Amino acid sequence: MAAAARWLLLVAAAALLLLPERASAAAPRKPVDVPFQKNYVPTWASDHIHYADGGKEVQLYLDRSTGTGFQTRGSYLFGHFSMHMKLVGGDSAGTVTAFYLSSQNSEHDEIDFEFLGNRTGQPYILQTNVFTGGKGDREQRIYLWFDPTKEYHSYSVLWNLYMIAFFVDDVPIRVFKNSSGDLGIRYPFNQPMKLYSSLWNADDWATRGGREKTDWANAPFVASYRGFHVDGCEASAEARFCATQGARWWDQPEFRDLDGAQYRKLREVRQRYTIYNYCTDKDRYAAVPPECAKDRDV
């Protein structure tokens, strides 16, 4: 109990600190590629998961009968998580390929990458979202600046006590900051999360709000994976603090915010590729959400 109490005091104090100077920030470390079996196991429909190159490459299959998915063996509080993915090619309308972290209870925390398929020749949409205490509705959507079906690209999350940063390759596309201390916005810090990935049919909403349906004549749909990088603080499902807090590279001061060059890249993503941001949706929110008004979700 004493350790847990100290940890909760640390969280409260850290949330009240001013953000550090951006000049002290740094890019995440390069992910370490490992075989699938080191960190992951199938979640459902394991017969729709195909392995190649000794488990260094995995393919998920979606057909009329089912999709499939996998999850990490362990649960984590904070860390750096990355996956190399090549998305469903051709006519992928109605399909969703997801890579996300999620806790295990009803008021769950969640950090999402969702790739929404489209008709042949139309661009994929990448949707990100952050759930805290069971509340989501923080969607942002972008077009990617490349065709994600042709080659592998890296999608990663850096999650610590100060921020959740989403990256595509080395480009930051979103930063959700801890504003629990001054704004009272819940932040995921005390619920361990597993990582999941899945390929499934969501033609009731995924493409043009469900108006474009999955064309099963193109099945099976295939998404491919490599990398399987996990560098986090492993914790039991009941753990409420991370015993290694402050001892890992992603806990250090230079990873509490982006630097100037990273923010310039993020601004370019906002200006050139963002097609939806809940922060600017006046029809949905009469008042700007407080985390948006204070630049805590950018």
Short mmCIF file of C-alpha atoms in Angstrom, two decimals:
data_model
loop_
_atom_site.label_atom_id
_atom_site.label_comp_id
_atom_site.label_asym_id
_atom_site.label_seq_id
_atom_site.Cartn_x
_atom_site.Cartn_y
_atom_site.Cartn_z
CA MET A 1 0.00 0.00 0.00
CA ALA A 2 2.83 2.40 0.74
CA ALA A 3 4.27 1.99 -2.77
CA ALA A 4 0.85 2.47 -4.33
CA ALA A 5 0.24 5.60 -2.27
CA ARG A 6 3.60 7.04 -3.28
CA TRP A 7 2.74 6.33 -6.92
CA LEU A 8 -0.62 8.07 -6.70
CA LEU A 9 1.05 11.08 -5.14
CA LEU A 10 3.58 11.08 -7.99
CA VAL A 11 0.77 11.05 -10.54
CA ALA A 12 -1.03 13.94 -8.88
CA ALA A 13 2.14 16.00 -8.64
CA ALA A 14 3.27 15.27 -12.18
CA ALA A 15 -0.08 16.22 -13.65
CA LEU A 16 0.30 19.68 -12.13
CA LEU A 17 3.74 20.31 -13.53
CA LEU A 18 4.19 22.67 -16.44
CA LEU A 19 5.11 20.96 -19.67
CA PRO A 20 8.87 20.94 -20.29
CA GLU A 21 10.58 22.97 -22.96
CA ARG A 22 10.08 21.43 -26.39
CA ALA A 23 13.76 21.77 -27.18
CA SER A 24 14.50 18.97 -24.71
CA ALA A 25 12.29 16.46 -26.54
CA ALA A 26 13.53 13.50 -28.55
CA ALA A 27 12.29 10.99 -31.10
CA PRO A 28 11.29 7.52 -29.88
CA ARG A 29 13.89 4.81 -30.11
CA LYS A 30 13.93 2.54 -33.13
CA PRO A 31 11.58 -0.44 -32.65
CA VAL A 32 13.08 -3.90 -32.28
CA ASP A 33 11.55 -6.42 -34.69
CA VAL A 34 10.75 -9.80 -33.12
CA PRO A 35 8.69 -12.86 -34.16
CA PHE A 36 4.95 -12.81 -33.50
CA GLN A 37 5.10 -15.55 -30.86
CA LYS A 38 7.44 -13.56 -28.60
CA ASN A 39 4.80 -11.00 -27.65
CA TYR A 40 1.47 -12.06 -29.16
CA VAL A 41 -1.10 -14.89 -29.28
CA PRO A 42 -4.29 -15.32 -31.37
CA THR A 43 -7.45 -13.88 -29.79
CA TRP A 44 -10.10 -15.51 -31.98
CA ALA A 45 -10.46 -17.47 -35.23
CA SER A 46 -6.85 -18.65 -35.15
CA ASP A 47 -7.42 -20.59 -38.38
CA HIS A 48 -7.67 -17.20 -40.15
CA ILE A 49 -4.13 -16.26 -39.11
CA HIS A 50 -1.35 -17.39 -41.44
CA TYR A 51 2.34 -17.39 -40.48
CA ALA A 52 5.40 -16.95 -42.70
CA ASP A 53 9.18 -16.66 -42.30
CA GLY A 54 9.24 -18.37 -38.91
CA GLY A 55 6.56 -16.10 -37.48
CA LYS A 56 8.28 -12.89 -38.53
CA GLU A 57 5.34 -12.16 -40.82
CA VAL A 58 1.67 -12.77 -40.04
CA GLN A 59 -1.37 -12.37 -42.28
CA LEU A 60 -4.94 -11.90 -41.05
CA TYR A 61 -7.77 -13.15 -43.28
CA LEU A 62 -11.35 -11.91 -43.43
CA ASP A 63 -14.05 -13.80 -45.30
CA ARG A 64 -17.83 -14.20 -45.03
CA SER A 65 -17.47 -16.54 -42.08
CA THR A 66 -15.28 -14.44 -39.81
CA GLY A 67 -12.43 -12.05 -39.33
CA THR A 68 -9.68 -12.63 -36.79
CA GLY A 69 -7.35 -10.96 -34.32
CA PHE A 70 -4.48 -11.29 -31.87
CA GLN A 71 -3.37 -9.79 -28.56
CA THR A 72 -0.29 -9.44 -26.39
CA ARG A 73 0.54 -12.08 -23.84
CA GLY A 74 0.97 -9.42 -21.16
CA SER A 75 -0.64 -6.16 -20.03
CA TYR A 76 1.26 -2.89 -19.84
CA LEU A 77 1.28 0.45 -18.04
CA PHE A 78 3.14 2.88 -20.31
CA GLY A 79 5.68 2.13 -23.01
CA HIS A 80 6.47 2.23 -26.71
CA PHE A 81 4.49 -0.07 -29.01
CA SER A 82 4.95 -0.44 -32.75
CA MET A 83 3.68 -2.55 -35.62
CA HIS A 84 4.66 -2.74 -39.30
CA MET A 85 1.47 -3.17 -41.31
CA LYS A 86 0.45 -3.57 -44.94
CA LEU A 87 -3.28 -3.05 -45.30
CA VAL A 88 -5.93 -4.82 -47.37
CA GLY A 89 -5.40 -3.97 -51.04
CA GLY A 90 -7.90 -3.36 -53.82
CA ASP A 91 -11.57 -2.90 -52.91
CA SER A 92 -11.43 -2.85 -49.10
CA ALA A 93 -14.70 -0.95 -48.49
CA GLY A 94 -16.46 -2.07 -45.32
CA THR A 95 -13.36 -3.57 -43.71
CA VAL A 96 -11.55 -2.27 -40.65
CA THR A 97 -8.00 -3.15 -39.66
CA ALA A 98 -7.30 -2.12 -36.07
CA PHE A 99 -4.19 -1.81 -33.88
CA TYR A 100 -4.93 -0.59 -30.36
CA LEU A 101 -4.39 -0.78 -26.62
CA SER A 102 -7.31 -1.49 -24.28
CA SER A 103 -7.84 -2.18 -20.60
CA GLN A 104 -10.09 -4.98 -19.41
CA ASN A 105 -12.90 -3.37 -17.41
CA SER A 106 -16.17 -1.55 -18.12
CA GLU A 107 -14.75 1.95 -17.67
CA HIS A 108 -11.97 1.04 -20.01
CA ASP A 109 -9.07 3.07 -21.32
CA GLU A 110 -8.20 2.66 -24.98
CA ILE A 111 -5.72 4.06 -27.53
CA ASP A 112 -6.79 3.35 -31.12
CA PHE A 113 -5.47 3.14 -34.64
CA GLU A 114 -8.34 2.13 -36.96
CA PHE A 115 -7.83 1.85 -40.71
CA LEU A 116 -11.09 2.25 -42.61
CA GLY A 117 -11.15 0.57 -46.02
CA ASN A 118 -12.46 2.12 -49.22
CA ARG A 119 -13.38 1.41 -52.82
CA THR A 120 -10.57 0.69 -55.28
CA GLY A 121 -8.70 3.89 -56.07
CA GLN A 122 -10.10 5.77 -53.06
CA PRO A 123 -7.81 6.49 -50.10
CA TYR A 124 -7.79 4.67 -46.78
CA ILE A 125 -8.85 6.71 -43.76
CA LEU A 126 -6.83 6.41 -40.56
CA GLN A 127 -8.95 7.12 -37.48
CA THR A 128 -7.40 7.61 -34.05
CA ASN A 129 -9.28 7.79 -30.77
CA VAL A 130 -8.54 7.96 -27.05
CA PHE A 131 -10.87 6.52 -24.40
CA THR A 132 -10.39 7.43 -20.75
CA GLY A 133 -12.59 6.01 -18.02
CA GLY A 134 -14.92 4.53 -20.64
CA LYS A 135 -15.41 7.82 -22.51
CA GLY A 136 -14.24 8.11 -26.09
CA ASP A 137 -15.77 10.32 -28.81
CA ARG A 138 -12.36 11.87 -29.53
CA GLU A 139 -12.04 10.80 -33.14
CA GLN A 140 -9.55 12.33 -35.53
CA ARG A 141 -9.32 11.17 -39.15
CA ILE A 142 -6.58 11.67 -41.70
CA TYR A 143 -5.65 10.55 -45.18
CA LEU A 144 -2.21 9.00 -45.36
CA TRP A 145 0.41 10.52 -47.68
CA PHE A 146 1.22 7.11 -49.19
CA ASP A 147 -0.64 3.98 -50.29
CA PRO A 148 -0.66 1.77 -47.16
CA THR A 149 -1.49 -1.35 -49.19
CA LYS A 150 1.70 -1.40 -51.27
CA GLU A 151 4.46 -1.55 -48.67
CA TYR A 152 4.89 -2.00 -44.94
CA HIS A 153 4.74 1.14 -42.81
CA SER A 154 5.21 1.61 -39.09
CA TYR A 155 2.41 2.67 -36.75
CA SER A 156 3.38 3.31 -33.15
CA VAL A 157 2.28 4.72 -29.81
CA LEU A 158 4.47 6.29 -27.13
CA TRP A 159 2.50 6.36 -23.87
CA ASN A 160 3.81 7.74 -20.60
CA LEU A 161 2.54 9.80 -17.68
CA TYR A 162 2.71 13.02 -19.70
CA MET A 163 1.39 12.24 -23.16
CA ILE A 164 0.14 9.71 -25.69
CA ALA A 165 1.85 10.30 -29.04
CA PHE A 166 0.73 8.58 -32.24
CA PHE A 167 3.29 8.12 -35.02
CA VAL A 168 3.09 6.99 -38.64
CA ASP A 169 6.61 5.98 -39.57
CA ASP A 170 8.52 8.82 -37.85
CA VAL A 171 5.80 11.44 -38.28
CA PRO A 172 3.69 12.41 -35.25
CA ILE A 173 0.02 12.58 -36.22
CA ARG A 174 -1.51 13.26 -32.81
CA VAL A 175 -0.58 14.08 -29.20
CA PHE A 176 -3.01 13.66 -26.29
CA LYS A 177 -1.55 15.25 -23.16
CA ASN A 178 -2.20 14.60 -19.50
CA SER A 179 -4.45 17.43 -18.32
CA SER A 180 -5.98 15.64 -15.34
CA GLY A 181 -4.42 18.06 -12.87
CA ASP A 182 -5.58 21.43 -14.23
CA LEU A 183 -8.52 20.53 -16.50
CA GLY A 184 -9.85 17.44 -14.74
CA ILE A 185 -9.75 15.38 -17.95
CA ARG A 186 -9.21 11.72 -17.08
CA TYR A 187 -5.96 10.27 -18.35
CA PRO A 188 -4.99 6.59 -18.67
CA PHE A 189 -2.38 5.96 -15.98
CA ASN A 190 -3.67 3.27 -13.64
CA GLN A 191 -5.26 0.56 -15.80
CA PRO A 192 -2.92 -1.88 -17.54
CA MET A 193 -3.70 -2.44 -21.20
CA LYS A 194 -3.15 -5.24 -23.66
CA LEU A 195 -2.36 -4.58 -27.31
CA TYR A 196 -4.74 -5.95 -29.89
CA SER A 197 -5.00 -6.11 -33.65
CA SER A 198 -7.92 -7.33 -35.72
CA LEU A 199 -9.38 -7.45 -39.22
CA TRP A 200 -13.17 -7.44 -39.34
CA ASN A 201 -16.26 -6.48 -41.28
CA ALA A 202 -17.76 -3.12 -40.25
CA ASP A 203 -19.77 -2.18 -43.32
CA ASP A 204 -22.53 -0.80 -41.11
CA TRP A 205 -20.35 2.28 -40.46
CA ALA A 206 -16.77 2.08 -41.76
CA THR A 207 -17.03 3.43 -45.33
CA ARG A 208 -19.07 6.57 -45.99
CA GLY A 209 -21.06 5.99 -42.84
CA GLY A 210 -22.11 2.51 -43.91
CA ARG A 211 -23.36 3.45 -47.37
CA GLU A 212 -20.57 1.42 -49.03
CA LYS A 213 -20.93 -2.29 -48.27
CA THR A 214 -18.32 -5.03 -48.27
CA ASP A 215 -18.06 -6.75 -51.65
CA TRP A 216 -17.56 -10.38 -50.66
CA ALA A 217 -16.62 -11.27 -54.23
CA ASN A 218 -13.20 -9.82 -53.31
CA ALA A 219 -12.76 -12.05 -50.24
CA PRO A 220 -10.62 -13.17 -48.62
CA PHE A 221 -9.31 -9.77 -47.51
CA VAL A 222 -5.75 -9.90 -46.17
CA ALA A 223 -3.77 -7.57 -43.86
CA SER A 224 -0.09 -8.30 -43.24
CA TYR A 225 2.09 -7.63 -40.19
CA ARG A 226 5.74 -7.54 -39.19
CA GLY A 227 7.74 -6.12 -36.31
CA PHE A 228 5.62 -6.94 -33.21
CA HIS A 229 7.60 -4.47 -31.09
CA VAL A 230 6.61 -4.13 -27.42
CA ASP A 231 8.71 -2.12 -24.95
CA GLY A 232 6.50 -1.46 -21.96
CA CYS A 233 6.13 -1.78 -18.23
CA GLU A 234 4.46 -5.17 -17.85
CA ALA A 235 1.90 -5.33 -15.06
CA SER A 236 -0.79 -7.67 -13.80
CA ALA A 237 -4.39 -6.85 -14.68
CA GLU A 238 -4.93 -5.64 -11.09
CA ALA A 239 -1.86 -3.40 -10.92
CA ARG A 240 -2.51 0.30 -10.32
CA PHE A 241 0.98 1.63 -10.79
CA CYS A 242 4.13 0.85 -12.70
CA ALA A 243 6.96 -0.23 -10.45
CA THR A 244 9.57 0.87 -13.01
CA GLN A 245 8.23 4.41 -13.39
CA GLY A 246 11.16 6.76 -14.03
CA ALA A 247 13.58 3.96 -14.91
CA ARG A 248 12.81 3.41 -18.62
CA TRP A 249 13.84 5.49 -21.63
CA TRP A 250 10.26 6.51 -22.46
CA ASP A 251 9.84 7.89 -18.91
CA GLN A 252 12.69 10.37 -19.24
CA PRO A 253 12.17 14.18 -19.52
CA GLU A 254 13.02 14.30 -23.23
CA PHE A 255 9.96 12.15 -23.98
CA ARG A 256 7.40 14.29 -22.17
CA ASP A 257 6.60 16.37 -25.25
CA LEU A 258 7.46 16.70 -28.93
CA ASP A 259 10.23 18.96 -30.11
CA GLY A 260 9.92 21.86 -32.56
CA ALA A 261 10.63 19.79 -35.67
CA GLN A 262 8.06 17.19 -34.63
CA TYR A 263 5.44 19.88 -34.04
CA ARG A 264 6.11 21.27 -37.52
CA LYS A 265 5.44 17.81 -38.97
CA LEU A 266 2.27 17.55 -36.90
CA ARG A 267 1.06 20.94 -38.15
CA GLU A 268 1.60 19.76 -41.72
CA VAL A 269 -0.53 16.68 -41.02
CA ARG A 270 -3.27 18.95 -39.64
CA GLN A 271 -3.11 21.33 -42.60
CA ARG A 272 -2.75 18.84 -45.46
CA TYR A 273 -4.18 15.48 -44.41
CA THR A 274 -6.73 15.90 -41.61
CA ILE A 275 -10.32 15.37 -42.77
CA TYR A 276 -12.07 15.25 -39.39
CA ASN A 277 -11.21 16.45 -35.89
CA TYR A 278 -13.71 16.29 -33.03
CA CYS A 279 -12.07 19.42 -31.64
CA THR A 280 -13.49 21.51 -34.50
CA ASP A 281 -16.86 19.75 -34.86
CA LYS A 282 -19.26 22.53 -33.83
CA ASP A 283 -22.32 20.50 -34.78
CA ARG A 284 -21.33 17.80 -32.35
CA TYR A 285 -19.98 20.00 -29.56
CA ALA A 286 -21.61 23.36 -28.78
CA ALA A 287 -18.53 24.28 -26.75
CA VAL A 288 -14.99 23.33 -27.66
CA PRO A 289 -13.90 20.37 -25.51
CA PRO A 290 -11.59 21.73 -22.77
CA GLU A 291 -8.60 19.60 -23.80
CA CYS A 292 -8.89 21.04 -27.32
CA ALA A 293 -9.28 24.64 -26.15
CA LYS A 294 -6.06 24.31 -24.14
CA ASP A 295 -4.10 22.51 -26.89
CA ARG A 296 -3.90 19.27 -24.92
CA ASP A 297 -5.18 17.19 -27.83
CA VAL A 298 -3.37 18.29 -30.97
#
